[in-house]
Amino acid sequence: MSVNINKIKFDDGYAKKYDKRIVIDRVYVSIQCPFLFSVLGNGFNKTIYENLKKNYPQFVQRITEKKNGGKTGDFHFRIPVEVWEDGKLESNLQGEEIASISISFRQPHVARGYFNMNRLYMHEHGLNPYNSSYRDDNVLPISIREDKNNTLLKEYSRLFINRIDEYKREYNYYLKELFGIDIEKLKRDLDRVEMTYDKLIEVSVQSAEVCVEWLNCESLQFNYITEARRNNYLKVYGDLTQTEYYTSPKKGNKVQFKRYQKGAGINRHEFTWHSELSRQWIVEDIRYLPLSIFEGVNESYAHFGFDFETMRPLKLSGESVLQDYADWWRLPLDYVKTVLYGKSYVLKFDRNSKGVRERLKSKGLIVPLEKELGGKRGLWRWSDTVQKIRLSLQGCYVCPVCNSVMRYDETKHRHVCEHCGRVDDHSIWQLGDDQLEEEYGNNSQQ
């Protein structure tokens, strides 16, 4: 059944149950000094290449890129310029990469840059993604919200401009250190004394991912997008994100749109802007960048037939949320109730339930119970992923009677609506037995 979001009436205050934020994700840029094209030509410095390959083999890579309808490959010196850990980059590359630069050995040494704005934001603000998020270094914690002044988007814009400036400094540094090219000296020889190196170096955005993240929302709440794009979308199964790619209704369009569940309670709508379109909306002026990104998001939604201003997630009942997980895991709804809200923690299977065990195991929902917790052959527990999802869903279980958020009672394994009194009892869903639970409780307290 197709859903027209514009015809749905929401009660007052519904908007308070969800939130949204706009963030920049991954960005790819080109870096060059235009006047070097006429000064250096198109030669390949084999001596420098062989020297760097001998001394820094981990940084010398062959990179293939599309050009004039085909593919070309050339050797680059690729090095991270910002990582999670502090210290000298050349000797400390154990952390996740935040930004990198890749300089071609072929003259005039055009470079490519890549940086991840989510990692950059978390690194700048001292957020450890493995403590503050879903053990994912490419999504902000759900607790970080946008305000009426667009403070979050403005901070992303500031960090973006700073990274562009850093690329100019880094490119100037590596040209001199690796290839012996001193832009400051060349500009004097070319009578361009009035221009500083950062004015001579151009950084141009080639593609950028900009995401609208809908908070306290699940994938099912945006199924009307799937219905509207039924004739031109591709759904990818096999993981919890259940990514959907929406192809453009127009040929030659430079906007790509995909939607997926980035974490429990975070439904991400990701737009990728390519070529001149990315440069149109990702401008290098801090005064206009936040507004330009917002306009780009508006136009991107409109291109696919949606109005960003009026868009909102559909309401869900508690069972609707569970049905969404049932679809992801390809499990019956009763199984999902057992996984997320059932009574048992320690699990034991017999011949009759062997098939259930294999299905849960194949989805990564159960793991063998550890020996220090009383584990032995045949005993299982819910995985850490299940535990995190249980916690994350606390604010998403909505009463089907009055639309209030229901409170989960961990001791009685049930959801209770404190507004109208409705109770959803999950204690009937159990694998294992009470004796196993008691033994586990005693072991965990020792």
JSON list of C-alpha atoms in Angstrom, two decimals, residues 352-427:
[
{"chain": "A", "resi": 352, "resn": "ASN", "atom": "CA", "xyz": [13.38, -29.84, 19.09]},
{"chain": "A", "resi": 353, "resn": "SER", "atom": "CA", "xyz": [14.84, -26.32, 19.26]},
{"chain": "A", "resi": 354, "resn": "LYS", "atom": "CA", "xyz": [18.11, -27.03, 17.41]},
{"chain": "A", "resi": 355, "resn": "GLY", "atom": "CA", "xyz": [16.78, -25.22, 14.35]},
{"chain": "A", "resi": 356, "resn": "VAL", "atom": "CA", "xyz": [16.04, -22.13, 16.44]},
{"chain": "A", "resi": 357, "resn": "ARG", "atom": "CA", "xyz": [19.62, -22.18, 17.77]},
{"chain": "A", "resi": 358, "resn": "GLU", "atom": "CA", "xyz": [21.10, -22.34, 14.28]},
{"chain": "A", "resi": 359, "resn": "ARG", "atom": "CA", "xyz": [18.96, -19.45, 13.05]},
{"chain": "A", "resi": 360, "resn": "LEU", "atom": "CA", "xyz": [19.89, -17.26, 16.01]},
{"chain": "A", "resi": 361, "resn": "LYS", "atom": "CA", "xyz": [23.56, -18.24, 15.71]},
{"chain": "A", "resi": 362, "resn": "SER", "atom": "CA", "xyz": [23.68, -17.47, 11.98]},
{"chain": "A", "resi": 363, "resn": "LYS", "atom": "CA", "xyz": [22.36, -13.96, 12.66]},
{"chain": "A", "resi": 364, "resn": "GLY", "atom": "CA", "xyz": [24.99, -13.31, 15.34]},
{"chain": "A", "resi": 365, "resn": "LEU", "atom": "CA", "xyz": [22.31, -13.00, 18.02]},
{"chain": "A", "resi": 366, "resn": "ILE", "atom": "CA", "xyz": [23.70, -15.63, 20.41]},
{"chain": "A", "resi": 367, "resn": "VAL", "atom": "CA", "xyz": [27.21, -16.57, 21.57]},
{"chain": "A", "resi": 368, "resn": "PRO", "atom": "CA", "xyz": [28.50, -19.37, 23.83]},
{"chain": "A", "resi": 369, "resn": "LEU", "atom": "CA", "xyz": [28.25, -18.52, 27.52]},
{"chain": "A", "resi": 370, "resn": "GLU", "atom": "CA", "xyz": [31.71, -17.75, 28.95]},
{"chain": "A", "resi": 371, "resn": "LYS", "atom": "CA", "xyz": [33.25, -20.25, 31.40]},
{"chain": "A", "resi": 372, "resn": "GLU", "atom": "CA", "xyz": [33.75, -17.59, 34.08]},
{"chain": "A", "resi": 373, "resn": "LEU", "atom": "CA", "xyz": [29.99, -17.05, 34.04]},
{"chain": "A", "resi": 374, "resn": "GLY", "atom": "CA", "xyz": [29.25, -20.73, 34.49]},
{"chain": "A", "resi": 375, "resn": "GLY", "atom": "CA", "xyz": [29.32, -21.58, 30.83]},
{"chain": "A", "resi": 376, "resn": "LYS", "atom": "CA", "xyz": [29.64, -25.14, 29.62]},
{"chain": "A", "resi": 377, "resn": "ARG", "atom": "CA", "xyz": [28.90, -27.06, 26.48]},
{"chain": "A", "resi": 378, "resn": "GLY", "atom": "CA", "xyz": [25.41, -26.34, 25.20]},
{"chain": "A", "resi": 379, "resn": "LEU", "atom": "CA", "xyz": [24.83, -23.05, 27.06]},
{"chain": "A", "resi": 380, "resn": "TRP", "atom": "CA", "xyz": [24.44, -19.78, 25.16]},
{"chain": "A", "resi": 381, "resn": "ARG", "atom": "CA", "xyz": [23.68, -16.14, 25.89]},
{"chain": "A", "resi": 382, "resn": "TRP", "atom": "CA", "xyz": [22.43, -13.18, 23.88]},
{"chain": "A", "resi": 383, "resn": "SER", "atom": "CA", "xyz": [25.24, -11.32, 22.09]},
{"chain": "A", "resi": 384, "resn": "ASP", "atom": "CA", "xyz": [26.45, -7.85, 23.05]},
{"chain": "A", "resi": 385, "resn": "THR", "atom": "CA", "xyz": [24.73, -6.48, 19.95]},
{"chain": "A", "resi": 386, "resn": "VAL", "atom": "CA", "xyz": [21.37, -7.65, 21.31]},
{"chain": "A", "resi": 387, "resn": "GLN", "atom": "CA", "xyz": [22.09, -6.02, 24.67]},
{"chain": "A", "resi": 388, "resn": "LYS", "atom": "CA", "xyz": [22.83, -2.67, 23.02]},
{"chain": "A", "resi": 389, "resn": "ILE", "atom": "CA", "xyz": [19.74, -2.84, 20.84]},
{"chain": "A", "resi": 390, "resn": "ARG", "atom": "CA", "xyz": [17.62, -3.57, 23.91]},
{"chain": "A", "resi": 391, "resn": "LEU", "atom": "CA", "xyz": [18.93, -0.44, 25.61]},
{"chain": "A", "resi": 392, "resn": "SER", "atom": "CA", "xyz": [18.62, 1.71, 22.50]},
{"chain": "A", "resi": 393, "resn": "LEU", "atom": "CA", "xyz": [14.96, 0.77, 21.98]},
{"chain": "A", "resi": 394, "resn": "GLN", "atom": "CA", "xyz": [13.85, 2.06, 25.36]},
{"chain": "A", "resi": 395, "resn": "GLY", "atom": "CA", "xyz": [12.56, 5.32, 23.86]},
{"chain": "A", "resi": 396, "resn": "CYS", "atom": "CA", "xyz": [11.06, 3.77, 20.74]},
{"chain": "A", "resi": 397, "resn": "TYR", "atom": "CA", "xyz": [8.38, 1.44, 22.11]},
{"chain": "A", "resi": 398, "resn": "VAL", "atom": "CA", "xyz": [5.18, 3.41, 21.64]},
{"chain": "A", "resi": 399, "resn": "CYS", "atom": "CA", "xyz": [1.79, 2.55, 23.09]},
{"chain": "A", "resi": 400, "resn": "PRO", "atom": "CA", "xyz": [-0.64, 1.62, 20.27]},
{"chain": "A", "resi": 401, "resn": "VAL", "atom": "CA", "xyz": [-3.55, 3.07, 22.29]},
{"chain": "A", "resi": 402, "resn": "CYS", "atom": "CA", "xyz": [-2.38, 6.56, 23.28]},
{"chain": "A", "resi": 403, "resn": "ASN", "atom": "CA", "xyz": [0.98, 6.93, 21.43]},
{"chain": "A", "resi": 404, "resn": "SER", "atom": "CA", "xyz": [2.91, 7.50, 24.65]},
{"chain": "A", "resi": 405, "resn": "VAL", "atom": "CA", "xyz": [6.37, 5.98, 25.10]},
{"chain": "A", "resi": 406, "resn": "MET", "atom": "CA", "xyz": [6.04, 2.83, 27.20]},
{"chain": "A", "resi": 407, "resn": "ARG", "atom": "CA", "xyz": [8.41, 2.01, 30.07]},
{"chain": "A", "resi": 408, "resn": "TYR", "atom": "CA", "xyz": [10.16, -1.36, 30.07]},
{"chain": "A", "resi": 409, "resn": "ASP", "atom": "CA", "xyz": [10.10, -3.28, 33.36]},
{"chain": "A", "resi": 410, "resn": "GLU", "atom": "CA", "xyz": [13.26, -5.41, 33.34]},
{"chain": "A", "resi": 411, "resn": "THR", "atom": "CA", "xyz": [12.22, -7.48, 36.35]},
{"chain": "A", "resi": 412, "resn": "LYS", "atom": "CA", "xyz": [8.84, -8.49, 34.94]},
{"chain": "A", "resi": 413, "resn": "HIS", "atom": "CA", "xyz": [9.85, -8.40, 31.25]},
{"chain": "A", "resi": 414, "resn": "ARG", "atom": "CA", "xyz": [7.00, -6.22, 30.10]},
{"chain": "A", "resi": 415, "resn": "HIS", "atom": "CA", "xyz": [6.24, -2.76, 28.70]},
{"chain": "A", "resi": 416, "resn": "VAL", "atom": "CA", "xyz": [3.92, -0.56, 30.73]},
{"chain": "A", "resi": 417, "resn": "CYS", "atom": "CA", "xyz": [2.17, 2.59, 29.52]},
{"chain": "A", "resi": 418, "resn": "GLU", "atom": "CA", "xyz": [2.02, 4.94, 32.48]},
{"chain": "A", "resi": 419, "resn": "HIS", "atom": "CA", "xyz": [-0.45, 7.13, 30.62]},
{"chain": "A", "resi": 420, "resn": "CYS", "atom": "CA", "xyz": [-3.29, 4.72, 29.82]},
{"chain": "A", "resi": 421, "resn": "GLY", "atom": "CA", "xyz": [-2.23, 1.60, 31.74]},
{"chain": "A", "resi": 422, "resn": "ARG", "atom": "CA", "xyz": [-1.71, -0.77, 28.80]},
{"chain": "A", "resi": 423, "resn": "VAL", "atom": "CA", "xyz": [0.69, -3.66, 29.47]},
{"chain": "A", "resi": 424, "resn": "ASP", "atom": "CA", "xyz": [2.58, -5.67, 26.84]},
{"chain": "A", "resi": 425, "resn": "ASP", "atom": "CA", "xyz": [3.82, -8.79, 28.64]},
{"chain": "A", "resi": 426, "resn": "HIS", "atom": "CA", "xyz": [6.92, -10.43, 27.14]},
{"chain": "A", "resi": 427, "resn": "SER", "atom": "CA", "xyz": [7.63, -12.90, 29.96]}
]
